[in-house]
Structures are given as C-alpha cells and as structure tokens.
Tab-separated table of C-alpha atoms in Angstrom:
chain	number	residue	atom	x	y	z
A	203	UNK	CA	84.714	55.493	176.260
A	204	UNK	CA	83.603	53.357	179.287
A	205	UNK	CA	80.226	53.810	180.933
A	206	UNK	CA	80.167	53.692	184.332
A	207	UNK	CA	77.537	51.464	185.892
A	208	UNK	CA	76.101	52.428	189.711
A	209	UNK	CA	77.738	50.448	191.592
A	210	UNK	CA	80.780	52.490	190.091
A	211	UNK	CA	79.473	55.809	190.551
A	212	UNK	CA	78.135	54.796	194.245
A	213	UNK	CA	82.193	53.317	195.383
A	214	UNK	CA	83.324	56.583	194.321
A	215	UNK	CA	80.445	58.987	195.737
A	216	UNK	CA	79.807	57.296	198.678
A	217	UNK	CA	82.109	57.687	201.755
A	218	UNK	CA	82.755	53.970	202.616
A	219	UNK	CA	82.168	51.589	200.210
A	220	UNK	CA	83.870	47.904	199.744
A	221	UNK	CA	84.238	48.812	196.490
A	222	UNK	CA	85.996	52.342	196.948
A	223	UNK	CA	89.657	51.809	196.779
A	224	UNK	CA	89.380	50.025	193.395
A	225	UNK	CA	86.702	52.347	192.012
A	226	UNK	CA	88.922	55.319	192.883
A	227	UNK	CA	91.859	53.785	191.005
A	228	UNK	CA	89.639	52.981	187.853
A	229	UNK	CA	88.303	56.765	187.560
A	230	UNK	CA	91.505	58.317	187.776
A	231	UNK	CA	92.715	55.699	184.944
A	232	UNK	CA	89.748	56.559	183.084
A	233	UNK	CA	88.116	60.165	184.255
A	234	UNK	CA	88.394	61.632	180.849
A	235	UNK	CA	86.434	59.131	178.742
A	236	UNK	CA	83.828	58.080	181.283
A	237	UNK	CA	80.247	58.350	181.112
A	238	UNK	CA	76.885	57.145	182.108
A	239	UNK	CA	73.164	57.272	180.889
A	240	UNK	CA	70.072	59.033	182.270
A	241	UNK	CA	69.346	55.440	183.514
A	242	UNK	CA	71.777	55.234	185.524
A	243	UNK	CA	70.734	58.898	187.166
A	244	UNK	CA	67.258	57.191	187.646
A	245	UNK	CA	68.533	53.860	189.211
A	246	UNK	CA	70.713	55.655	191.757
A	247	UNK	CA	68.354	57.939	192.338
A	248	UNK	CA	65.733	55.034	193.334
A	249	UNK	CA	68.089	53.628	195.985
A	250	UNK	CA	68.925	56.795	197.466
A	251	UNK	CA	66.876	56.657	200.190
A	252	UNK	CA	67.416	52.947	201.036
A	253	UNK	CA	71.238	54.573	201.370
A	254	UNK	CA	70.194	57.149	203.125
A	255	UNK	CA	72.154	59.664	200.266
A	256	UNK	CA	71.243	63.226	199.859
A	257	UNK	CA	69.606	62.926	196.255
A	258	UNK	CA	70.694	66.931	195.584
A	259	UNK	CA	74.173	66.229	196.566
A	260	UNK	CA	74.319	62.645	194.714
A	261	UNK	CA	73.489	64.752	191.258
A	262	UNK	CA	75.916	67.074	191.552
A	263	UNK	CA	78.699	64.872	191.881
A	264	UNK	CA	77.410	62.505	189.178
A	265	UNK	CA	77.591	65.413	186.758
A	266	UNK	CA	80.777	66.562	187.861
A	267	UNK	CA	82.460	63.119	187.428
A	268	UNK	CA	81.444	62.056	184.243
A	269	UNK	CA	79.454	63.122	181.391
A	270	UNK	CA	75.856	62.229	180.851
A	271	UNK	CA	74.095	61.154	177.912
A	272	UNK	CA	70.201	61.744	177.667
A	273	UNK	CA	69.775	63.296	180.662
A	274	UNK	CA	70.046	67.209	181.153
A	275	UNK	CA	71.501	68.396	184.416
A	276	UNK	CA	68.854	71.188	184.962
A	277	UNK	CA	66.422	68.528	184.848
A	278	UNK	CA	67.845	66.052	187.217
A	279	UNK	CA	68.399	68.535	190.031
A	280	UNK	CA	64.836	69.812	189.879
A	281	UNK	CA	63.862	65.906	190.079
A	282	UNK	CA	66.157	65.550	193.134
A	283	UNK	CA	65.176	69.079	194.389
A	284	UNK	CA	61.385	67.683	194.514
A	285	UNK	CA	62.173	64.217	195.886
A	286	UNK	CA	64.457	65.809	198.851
A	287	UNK	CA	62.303	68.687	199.920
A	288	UNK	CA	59.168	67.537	198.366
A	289	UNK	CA	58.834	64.123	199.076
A	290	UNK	CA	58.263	63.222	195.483
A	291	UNK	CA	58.974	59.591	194.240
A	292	UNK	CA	61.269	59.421	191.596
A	293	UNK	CA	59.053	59.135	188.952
A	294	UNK	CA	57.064	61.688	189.816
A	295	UNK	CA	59.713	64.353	190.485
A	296	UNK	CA	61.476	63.194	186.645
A	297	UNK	CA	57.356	63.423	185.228
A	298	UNK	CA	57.102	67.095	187.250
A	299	UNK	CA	60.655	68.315	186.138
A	300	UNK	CA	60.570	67.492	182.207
A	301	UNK	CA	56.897	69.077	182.339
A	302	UNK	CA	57.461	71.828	184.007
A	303	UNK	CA	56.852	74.546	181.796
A	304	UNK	CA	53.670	73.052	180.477
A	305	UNK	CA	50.719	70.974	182.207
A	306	UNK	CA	50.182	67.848	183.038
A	307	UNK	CA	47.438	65.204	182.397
A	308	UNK	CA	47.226	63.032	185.202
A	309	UNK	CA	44.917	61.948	188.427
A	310	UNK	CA	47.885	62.379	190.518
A	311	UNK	CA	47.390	65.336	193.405
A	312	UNK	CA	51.388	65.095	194.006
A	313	UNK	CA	51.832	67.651	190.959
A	314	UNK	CA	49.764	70.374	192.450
A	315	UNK	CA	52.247	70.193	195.223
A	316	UNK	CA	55.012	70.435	192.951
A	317	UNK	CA	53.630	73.780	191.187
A	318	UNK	CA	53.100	71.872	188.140
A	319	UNK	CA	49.770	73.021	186.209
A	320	UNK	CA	47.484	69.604	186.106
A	321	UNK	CA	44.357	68.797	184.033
A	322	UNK	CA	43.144	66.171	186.302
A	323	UNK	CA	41.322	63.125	185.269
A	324	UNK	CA	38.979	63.064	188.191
C-alpha cells in the first residue's frame, strides 16, 4: 500500500501543477491501495494559504482519494471549516476541533471565537 506524500496529493488536487500529468497516471495505477497520514492533512493544510487553496474543498478531496490513517474526517473539516471562515491557524483550528466537546485550558482568546469552552490561564 503506497502512501502518498503532498506533493502527490497537491499534482492531483490542484488544477495546474508540473507535476500533474505524472501524478494522475500514478493514482489511477495505484487508487485502490493508496493512503496518507494525518500529517500529511496538517502539512497541506499549512501551505494552503501560501497556494491560495480553499482548505474546505482541499479536505474533501483528500478523503475522497485515498484513505487516511489517524486522522478522522469529521475532525479535519471542522479544522478547515475554522481556518476558512474563522481565520484560525492550523493548529489552533486541529486544538479547537479534537476539543470540541469538552474545554480547553489555554491563554489563547482565538477559542472563544471558535465556541470552544476555555479555562483561561490569565
């Protein structure tokens, strides 16, 4: 079972990329096996915005291309929900959507925008 690395996933979700036509040919060889780590979710996620890439729309594909270890989907969208509409860094969004049925300790403000119940440190 190969993983698939960004740069991969980005070729093939992207819509021009120098690496495109060859990434195209290796997930049709190889759709059925492929997968990639929560990392990898992170990672693109970071560079998004440098790309100027929906981070919504860049989730959904990702989990409709290949499976994903470690990572739940649910999860991931409600991280990319808060960094699109939200303004959330990464971090913060992943921190706000694995918490966010229970609080969190933290001196951050950003999670009282998010919803997220906080027991501040200040």
């Amino acid at each position: 079972m190969p993983f698939a690395d960004s740069d991969f996933i980005l070729a093939i979700i992207k819509d021009e990329d120098w690496l495109k036509e060859k990434a195209t040919k290796v997930y049709a060889r190889y759709k059925e096996s492929l997968w990639t780590s929560g990392y990898t979710i992170v990672e693109i996620l970071l560079i998004s915005k440098r790309l100027n890439l929906d981070p919504e729309r860049i989730v959904v594909h990702i989990y409709r291309l290949l499976k994903v270890k470690d990572l739940d989907e649910r999860i991931a969208l409600l991280a990319a929900h808060y960094i699109k509409e939200k303004k959330a860094n990464v971090f913060d969004a992943l921190h706000a959507s694995y918490s966010q049925f229970d609080r969190i300790i933290s001196s951050d403000a950003v999670f009282d925008e998010l919803g997220i119940e906080r027991v501040s440190l200040m």
